[in-house]
Amino acid sequence: MRFSALTQLECPKCGLRHDPDQVIGLCSCGSPLLVRYDLDEIRAGLTKDDVAARPPDLWRYHELLPVRDPANVVTLGEGMTPLLRLPAYGRELGVENLLMKDEGRIPTGTFKARGAAVGVSRAKEVGVRKIAMPTNGNAGSAWAAYAVRAGMQALIAMPEAAPEICRREVSVVGAELKLIDGLIGDAGVWIREQLATREGYQDVSTLKEPYRIEGKKTMGLEIAEQLGWQLPDVILYPTGGGVGLIGIWKALNELLELGWVEGPLPRLVAVQASGCAPIVQAWEQGKPESEPWPDAKTVAFGITVPKALGDFLVLRAIQETGGCAVAVDDEEILAAQRRCAELEGSFVCPEGAANFAAVARLRESGWIKAGERVVALNTGTGLKYPETVPL
């Protein structure tokens, strides 16, 4: 078996295929690209028992990841975060089989480390030495940390309102940080202006390079493995750019094709805040893409994304799995954050808390049934958001 069964990059809009062994961003049609693998090769040469015998990190799935040479793997020990049962909170919400995938235990404190680990590793492999990106905070701090570990330079732009700890994380590793008076889109404009005059940088903005999805998809691979290769009924994901939801959907489809799991796939739920809910609006209106959300603002800062580049993929994922999109208010988010801590001892980030607010909504409406197994993604530690909890 090769270390990676990577074969090509494929456009989900126009179907055009691209050579993966080059520095590449979007397809010529403007769409994000998806990584494809020789699944027949993996099926013939790898078993679930082989994977189980490997170290408990995301690189245990290396055949399904895009790094060809293990010498190019850049790691801080990411992956295999706990899948915790929440019995007390589940009883209160009327969902006895409620589980939380706790990404607060990962390097840099959020699931963004997964995308950074694989994205930086693959960038290193194809010869990138400088990266640049706009961010709401956590992705920037993760990519800055992994870039430094890989010996790369990093240029990070984030809104002035981003969590203070994220700004300090970028600063402490020595990356270049620019604070922007505005939202993530404004930070993106600044990055594009800089790259017009600075040479040698790859723009690794959300979905503008193909490999962040591959890191994020390992959440789906781990959930399946941690449940004994049995799939849950529902997976809820706090959705800004939506890369994690797209990645989980991609991972589960790959496992299905490998024959490692049986369908149907879990119903995927895109959870947004009512102060920034373009995906929810598009879903409710039956549109294939979203419209930019005006005056976006929410306490769940990480999902303040007025217009996601991959919105069409998020909407396709929830439609094909029989899922849905739900918006919850900031008051519900903060109440869920506190209740999870009070009942389970877990201080989750506001984005993760949004999922629990959505579970309450969907259980009350009957969309989630009492006996169903439900997995909610907590995408980061609440310790990065101390301002959300009054003393």
Short mmCIF file of C-alpha atoms in Angstrom, two decimals:
data_model
loop_
_atom_site.label_atom_id
_atom_site.label_comp_id
_atom_site.label_asym_id
_atom_site.label_seq_id
_atom_site.Cartn_x
_atom_site.Cartn_y
_atom_site.Cartn_z
CA MET A 1 0.00 0.00 0.00
CA ARG A 2 1.11 3.53 -0.74
CA PHE A 3 1.14 5.92 2.22
CA SER A 4 -1.61 7.88 0.43
CA ALA A 5 -4.00 6.58 -2.21
CA LEU A 6 -4.39 10.12 -3.60
CA THR A 7 -5.20 10.13 -7.31
CA GLN A 8 -6.59 13.51 -8.39
CA LEU A 9 -8.52 16.66 -7.60
CA GLU A 10 -12.06 16.96 -8.92
CA CYS A 11 -14.42 19.90 -9.31
CA PRO A 12 -17.87 19.20 -7.80
CA LYS A 13 -19.45 21.81 -10.09
CA CYS A 14 -18.04 21.27 -13.58
CA GLY A 15 -16.43 17.86 -13.11
CA LEU A 16 -13.00 18.97 -14.34
CA ARG A 17 -10.09 16.91 -12.97
CA HIS A 18 -6.79 18.41 -11.87
CA ASP A 19 -3.29 17.14 -11.12
CA PRO A 20 -2.89 17.26 -7.33
CA ASP A 21 0.91 17.54 -7.40
CA GLN A 22 0.95 21.28 -7.95
CA VAL A 23 0.16 24.40 -5.96
CA ILE A 24 -3.50 24.92 -6.76
CA GLY A 25 -6.47 26.80 -5.39
CA LEU A 26 -9.89 26.84 -7.02
CA CYS A 27 -11.06 25.20 -10.21
CA SER A 28 -11.05 27.38 -13.32
CA CYS A 29 -14.83 27.66 -12.91
CA GLY A 30 -14.36 29.19 -9.45
CA SER A 31 -15.46 26.17 -7.42
CA PRO A 32 -13.57 24.56 -4.55
CA LEU A 33 -11.88 21.28 -5.43
CA LEU A 34 -12.34 17.89 -3.76
CA VAL A 35 -9.63 15.28 -3.26
CA ARG A 36 -10.19 11.82 -4.71
CA TYR A 37 -8.51 8.52 -3.79
CA ASP A 38 -8.15 5.04 -5.25
CA LEU A 39 -10.68 3.43 -2.94
CA ASP A 40 -10.30 0.07 -4.71
CA GLU A 41 -6.64 0.04 -3.68
CA ILE A 42 -7.53 0.86 -0.08
CA ARG A 43 -10.28 -1.76 0.01
CA ALA A 44 -7.87 -4.42 -1.24
CA GLY A 45 -4.95 -3.54 1.02
CA LEU A 46 -6.30 -2.09 4.27
CA THR A 47 -8.71 -3.34 6.92
CA LYS A 48 -10.43 -1.73 9.88
CA ASP A 49 -8.28 -3.90 12.15
CA ASP A 50 -5.15 -2.47 10.52
CA VAL A 51 -6.34 1.03 11.34
CA ALA A 52 -7.23 0.08 14.92
CA ALA A 53 -3.64 -1.06 15.56
CA ARG A 54 -2.19 2.34 14.69
CA PRO A 55 -1.43 5.30 16.99
CA PRO A 56 -4.57 7.21 18.07
CA ASP A 57 -4.22 10.31 15.92
CA LEU A 58 -5.76 11.49 12.66
CA TRP A 59 -2.81 10.17 10.64
CA ARG A 60 -4.01 6.62 11.36
CA TYR A 61 -6.14 7.18 8.24
CA HIS A 62 -3.18 8.22 6.09
CA GLU A 63 -4.26 6.21 3.02
CA LEU A 64 -7.37 8.42 2.96
CA LEU A 65 -5.33 11.61 3.39
CA PRO A 66 -3.44 13.50 0.67
CA VAL A 67 0.16 13.50 1.99
CA ARG A 68 2.19 11.09 -0.12
CA ASP A 69 5.40 10.98 1.95
CA PRO A 70 5.29 10.51 5.75
CA ALA A 71 8.37 12.74 5.98
CA ASN A 72 6.09 15.67 5.09
CA VAL A 73 3.61 15.10 7.91
CA VAL A 74 3.46 18.13 10.22
CA THR A 75 1.85 17.19 13.51
CA LEU A 76 1.22 18.47 17.01
CA GLY A 77 -0.56 15.29 18.11
CA GLU A 78 -3.98 16.10 16.67
CA GLY A 79 -6.90 13.72 16.34
CA MET A 80 -8.87 10.99 18.12
CA THR A 81 -10.72 13.38 20.40
CA PRO A 82 -13.21 11.81 22.82
CA LEU A 83 -16.77 10.97 21.87
CA LEU A 84 -18.50 11.61 25.20
CA ARG A 85 -21.90 10.47 26.35
CA LEU A 86 -23.97 13.26 27.88
CA PRO A 87 -26.51 11.33 29.99
CA ALA A 88 -27.75 14.16 32.21
CA TYR A 89 -28.04 16.76 29.47
CA GLY A 90 -29.49 14.17 27.13
CA ARG A 91 -32.24 13.31 29.62
CA GLU A 92 -33.07 16.98 30.03
CA LEU A 93 -33.32 17.45 26.26
CA GLY A 94 -35.25 14.21 25.76
CA VAL A 95 -32.43 12.60 23.76
CA GLU A 96 -31.15 9.66 25.79
CA ASN A 97 -28.44 8.76 23.28
CA LEU A 98 -26.77 12.18 23.08
CA LEU A 99 -23.03 12.23 22.43
CA MET A 100 -20.53 15.03 22.03
CA LYS A 101 -17.42 14.88 19.84
CA ASP A 102 -15.20 17.14 21.94
CA GLU A 103 -12.74 19.02 19.73
CA GLY A 104 -11.70 21.22 22.65
CA ARG A 105 -9.05 18.59 23.47
CA ILE A 106 -7.09 19.08 20.25
CA PRO A 107 -3.95 21.24 19.69
CA THR A 108 -4.73 25.00 19.65
CA GLY A 109 -8.04 24.14 21.34
CA THR A 110 -10.33 23.73 18.32
CA PHE A 111 -11.09 21.43 15.41
CA LYS A 112 -9.29 23.90 13.15
CA ALA A 113 -6.06 22.07 14.01
CA ARG A 114 -7.22 19.15 11.86
CA GLY A 115 -7.49 21.25 8.72
CA ALA A 116 -4.24 23.02 9.51
CA ALA A 117 -2.33 19.77 10.08
CA VAL A 118 -3.30 18.26 6.74
CA GLY A 119 -3.37 21.55 4.82
CA VAL A 120 0.09 22.63 5.98
CA SER A 121 1.54 19.14 5.48
CA ARG A 122 0.32 18.97 1.89
CA ALA A 123 1.37 22.57 1.21
CA LYS A 124 4.87 21.68 2.41
CA GLU A 125 4.89 18.62 0.18
CA VAL A 126 4.09 20.60 -2.98
CA GLY A 127 6.67 23.28 -2.18
CA VAL A 128 4.73 26.09 -0.49
CA ARG A 129 6.85 28.13 1.93
CA LYS A 130 4.49 31.01 2.76
CA ILE A 131 0.78 30.95 3.55
CA ALA A 132 -1.81 33.72 3.95
CA MET A 133 -5.40 33.67 5.13
CA PRO A 134 -8.29 35.67 6.58
CA THR A 135 -9.90 34.15 9.67
CA ASN A 136 -12.46 34.65 12.41
CA GLY A 137 -9.73 33.60 14.83
CA ASN A 138 -9.34 29.90 15.47
CA ALA A 139 -8.32 28.85 11.97
CA GLY A 140 -5.72 31.59 11.89
CA SER A 141 -4.17 30.58 15.17
CA ALA A 142 -4.10 26.91 14.10
CA TRP A 143 -2.58 27.53 10.66
CA ALA A 144 -0.04 29.92 12.16
CA ALA A 145 1.08 27.29 14.67
CA TYR A 146 1.38 24.49 12.11
CA ALA A 147 3.06 26.77 9.58
CA VAL A 148 5.74 27.66 12.12
CA ARG A 149 6.25 23.99 12.91
CA ALA A 150 6.70 23.34 9.19
CA GLY A 151 9.21 26.18 8.86
CA MET A 152 6.82 28.38 6.86
CA GLN A 153 5.90 32.03 7.08
CA ALA A 154 2.27 32.90 7.85
CA LEU A 155 0.29 36.09 7.17
CA ILE A 156 -2.97 36.17 9.13
CA ALA A 157 -5.74 38.80 8.97
CA MET A 158 -8.66 38.71 11.42
CA PRO A 159 -11.38 41.08 12.62
CA GLU A 160 -10.54 43.28 15.59
CA ALA A 161 -13.51 41.68 17.36
CA ALA A 162 -11.99 38.18 17.14
CA PRO A 163 -11.35 36.45 20.48
CA GLU A 164 -8.30 37.91 22.20
CA ILE A 165 -6.73 34.50 22.80
CA CYS A 166 -6.71 33.83 19.04
CA ARG A 167 -4.86 37.08 18.41
CA ARG A 168 -2.32 36.20 21.09
CA GLU A 169 -1.85 32.69 19.69
CA VAL A 170 -0.92 34.09 16.29
CA SER A 171 1.42 36.61 17.90
CA VAL A 172 3.22 34.18 20.20
CA VAL A 173 4.31 31.87 17.37
CA GLY A 174 5.75 34.82 15.47
CA ALA A 175 3.32 34.94 12.55
CA GLU A 176 2.41 38.27 10.96
CA LEU A 177 -0.99 39.47 12.20
CA LYS A 178 -3.20 42.21 10.78
CA LEU A 179 -6.35 43.26 12.67
CA ILE A 180 -9.19 44.46 10.46
CA ASP A 181 -12.05 46.83 11.29
CA GLY A 182 -14.82 44.66 9.86
CA LEU A 183 -15.80 41.02 9.30
CA ILE A 184 -13.99 38.05 7.82
CA GLY A 185 -14.90 39.17 4.30
CA ASP A 186 -13.10 42.45 4.90
CA ALA A 187 -10.07 40.50 6.14
CA GLY A 188 -10.23 38.49 2.93
CA VAL A 189 -10.17 41.67 0.84
CA TRP A 190 -7.04 42.82 2.70
CA ILE A 191 -5.32 39.47 2.14
CA ARG A 192 -6.04 39.59 -1.59
CA GLU A 193 -4.64 43.12 -1.77
CA GLN A 194 -1.47 42.01 -0.01
CA LEU A 195 -0.97 38.97 -2.22
CA ALA A 196 -1.17 41.20 -5.28
CA THR A 197 2.12 42.80 -4.18
CA ARG A 198 3.79 40.08 -2.07
CA GLU A 199 5.39 37.12 -3.81
CA GLY A 200 5.48 33.47 -2.83
CA TYR A 201 2.34 33.18 -0.69
CA GLN A 202 -0.41 30.63 -1.14
CA ASP A 203 -3.90 31.84 -0.27
CA VAL A 204 -5.21 29.16 2.11
CA SER A 205 -8.56 30.85 2.79
CA THR A 206 -11.48 28.54 3.52
CA LEU A 207 -11.91 26.16 0.57
CA LYS A 208 -9.46 28.11 -1.60
CA GLU A 209 -7.08 25.19 -1.22
CA PRO A 210 -8.30 21.56 -1.39
CA TYR A 211 -6.78 19.98 1.69
CA ARG A 212 -8.38 21.62 4.73
CA ILE A 213 -11.48 19.50 4.05
CA GLU A 214 -9.36 16.36 4.26
CA GLY A 215 -8.20 17.22 7.76
CA LYS A 216 -11.72 18.07 8.88
CA LYS A 217 -13.15 14.85 7.42
CA THR A 218 -11.22 12.85 10.00
CA MET A 219 -13.91 13.88 12.51
CA GLY A 220 -16.32 11.74 10.51
CA LEU A 221 -13.86 8.86 10.26
CA GLU A 222 -13.29 8.94 14.01
CA ILE A 223 -16.99 9.10 14.87
CA ALA A 224 -17.60 5.97 12.78
CA GLU A 225 -14.65 4.12 14.32
CA GLN A 226 -15.50 5.18 17.88
CA LEU A 227 -19.02 3.82 17.42
CA GLY A 228 -17.69 0.45 16.26
CA TRP A 229 -18.18 1.37 12.60
CA GLN A 230 -21.86 1.97 13.25
CA LEU A 231 -23.28 5.30 12.13
CA PRO A 232 -25.37 7.60 14.34
CA ASP A 233 -28.79 8.81 13.27
CA VAL A 234 -28.01 12.53 13.38
CA ILE A 235 -24.85 14.67 13.37
CA LEU A 236 -25.10 18.38 14.17
CA TYR A 237 -22.39 20.79 13.10
CA PRO A 238 -22.04 24.56 13.77
CA THR A 239 -21.77 26.02 10.30
CA GLY A 240 -19.89 29.11 9.19
CA GLY A 241 -17.73 28.19 6.22
CA GLY A 242 -19.09 24.66 6.57
CA VAL A 243 -15.83 22.84 5.83
CA GLY A 244 -16.29 20.40 8.72
CA LEU A 245 -19.79 19.40 7.63
CA ILE A 246 -18.63 18.95 4.04
CA GLY A 247 -15.67 16.91 5.30
CA ILE A 248 -17.80 14.64 7.50
CA TRP A 249 -20.18 14.05 4.60
CA LYS A 250 -17.24 13.22 2.32
CA ALA A 251 -15.68 10.88 4.90
CA LEU A 252 -18.86 8.92 5.48
CA ASN A 253 -19.44 8.50 1.76
CA GLU A 254 -15.87 7.20 1.37
CA LEU A 255 -16.42 4.72 4.22
CA LEU A 256 -19.67 3.62 2.61
CA GLU A 257 -17.90 3.00 -0.70
CA LEU A 258 -15.13 1.09 1.09
CA GLY A 259 -17.76 -1.14 2.68
CA TRP A 260 -16.59 -0.24 6.19
CA VAL A 261 -20.01 1.10 7.19
CA GLU A 262 -23.56 0.50 6.08
CA GLY A 263 -26.14 3.15 5.24
CA PRO A 264 -28.19 5.13 5.57
CA LEU A 265 -25.89 8.03 6.34
CA PRO A 266 -26.64 10.18 9.39
CA ARG A 267 -28.94 13.14 8.82
CA LEU A 268 -26.60 16.13 8.79
CA VAL A 269 -27.73 19.35 10.46
CA ALA A 270 -26.15 22.73 9.68
CA VAL A 271 -26.55 24.89 12.77
CA GLN A 272 -26.23 28.67 12.52
CA ALA A 273 -26.92 31.69 14.71
CA SER A 274 -29.98 33.77 13.92
CA GLY A 275 -27.69 36.80 13.62
CA CYS A 276 -25.88 35.16 10.68
CA ALA A 277 -27.90 32.43 9.00
CA PRO A 278 -27.41 32.49 5.21
CA ILE A 279 -27.35 28.69 4.91
CA VAL A 280 -30.57 28.35 6.90
CA GLN A 281 -32.26 30.98 4.76
CA ALA A 282 -31.21 29.26 1.54
CA TRP A 283 -32.35 25.89 2.90
CA GLU A 284 -35.76 27.22 3.87
CA GLN A 285 -36.16 28.87 0.47
CA GLY A 286 -35.04 25.77 -1.41
CA LYS A 287 -32.11 27.53 -3.07
CA PRO A 288 -28.90 25.75 -4.11
CA GLU A 289 -26.69 28.60 -2.85
CA SER A 290 -26.97 31.30 -0.20
CA GLU A 291 -27.12 35.08 -0.40
CA PRO A 292 -24.75 37.31 1.60
CA TRP A 293 -26.13 37.98 5.09
CA PRO A 294 -26.33 41.69 6.00
CA ASP A 295 -25.09 43.03 9.36
CA ALA A 296 -23.87 39.63 10.55
CA LYS A 297 -23.34 39.41 14.30
CA THR A 298 -23.46 36.64 16.90
CA VAL A 299 -21.81 35.61 20.15
CA ALA A 300 -20.69 32.47 18.29
CA PHE A 301 -18.01 34.47 16.50
CA GLY A 302 -16.52 31.50 14.68
CA ILE A 303 -19.65 31.02 12.57
CA THR A 304 -20.02 34.67 11.60
CA VAL A 305 -19.60 33.97 7.89
CA PRO A 306 -22.02 36.06 5.79
CA LYS A 307 -21.36 34.11 2.58
CA ALA A 308 -19.56 30.77 2.43
CA LEU A 309 -17.67 29.77 -0.72
CA GLY A 310 -18.77 26.16 -0.25
CA ASP A 311 -22.39 26.88 0.63
CA PHE A 312 -23.64 24.80 -2.30
CA LEU A 313 -21.80 21.77 -0.92
CA VAL A 314 -23.24 22.27 2.57
CA LEU A 315 -26.74 22.49 1.14
CA ARG A 316 -26.12 19.43 -1.02
CA ALA A 317 -24.88 17.45 1.99
CA ILE A 318 -27.89 18.15 4.17
CA GLN A 319 -30.28 17.52 1.29
CA GLU A 320 -28.72 14.20 0.27
CA THR A 321 -28.71 12.91 3.86
CA GLY A 322 -32.25 14.04 4.69
CA GLY A 323 -30.88 16.62 7.10
CA CYS A 324 -31.82 20.24 7.70
CA ALA A 325 -30.53 23.69 8.65
CA VAL A 326 -31.46 25.42 11.91
CA ALA A 327 -30.81 28.90 13.33
CA VAL A 328 -30.74 29.56 17.08
CA ASP A 329 -30.62 32.81 19.03
CA ASP A 330 -27.62 34.04 21.01
CA GLU A 331 -29.65 33.74 24.22
CA GLU A 332 -30.27 30.06 23.49
CA ILE A 333 -26.58 29.54 22.71
CA LEU A 334 -25.39 31.05 25.98
CA ALA A 335 -28.02 29.17 27.97
CA ALA A 336 -26.96 25.87 26.34
CA GLN A 337 -23.29 26.62 27.03
CA ARG A 338 -24.00 27.12 30.73
CA ARG A 339 -26.35 24.13 30.98
CA CYS A 340 -23.80 21.77 29.41
CA ALA A 341 -21.26 22.92 32.00
CA GLU A 342 -23.71 22.62 34.89
CA LEU A 343 -24.93 19.14 33.96
CA GLU A 344 -21.85 17.55 32.41
CA GLY A 345 -18.87 19.58 33.64
CA SER A 346 -17.90 20.51 30.07
CA PHE A 347 -17.19 24.14 29.15
CA VAL A 348 -17.93 24.16 25.42
CA CYS A 349 -17.40 26.99 22.97
CA PRO A 350 -20.44 29.04 21.89
CA GLU A 351 -20.36 27.45 18.44
CA GLY A 352 -20.58 24.01 20.01
CA ALA A 353 -23.31 25.21 22.37
CA ALA A 354 -25.36 26.26 19.34
CA ASN A 355 -25.67 22.56 18.51
CA PHE A 356 -27.28 21.79 21.86
CA ALA A 357 -29.72 24.66 21.40
CA ALA A 358 -30.57 23.13 18.02
CA VAL A 359 -31.00 19.66 19.57
CA ALA A 360 -33.58 21.16 21.94
CA ARG A 361 -35.44 22.76 19.02
CA LEU A 362 -35.40 19.64 16.86
CA ARG A 363 -36.42 17.31 19.67
CA GLU A 364 -39.32 19.58 20.61
CA SER A 365 -40.54 19.62 17.01
CA GLY A 366 -40.21 15.83 16.76
CA TRP A 367 -37.59 15.97 14.01
CA ILE A 368 -35.21 14.18 16.38
CA LYS A 369 -36.85 11.09 17.88
CA ALA A 370 -36.35 10.06 21.50
CA GLY A 371 -34.43 6.85 20.80
CA GLU A 372 -32.11 8.20 18.12
CA ARG A 373 -28.35 8.37 18.53
CA VAL A 374 -27.34 11.99 18.11
CA VAL A 375 -23.78 13.35 17.84
CA ALA A 376 -23.16 17.05 18.43
CA LEU A 377 -19.78 18.53 17.48
CA ASN A 378 -18.23 20.78 20.10
CA THR A 379 -15.74 22.49 17.86
CA GLY A 380 -13.56 24.02 20.58
CA THR A 381 -12.88 24.67 24.23
CA GLY A 382 -14.91 27.32 25.99
CA LEU A 383 -11.69 28.52 27.59
CA LYS A 384 -11.05 30.51 24.42
CA TYR A 385 -14.22 32.52 25.06
CA PRO A 386 -14.08 33.61 28.72
CA GLU A 387 -16.15 36.70 27.94
CA THR A 388 -19.22 34.51 27.30
CA VAL A 389 -19.46 33.60 30.97
CA PRO A 390 -20.21 36.33 33.53
CA LEU A 391 -18.43 36.13 36.89
#
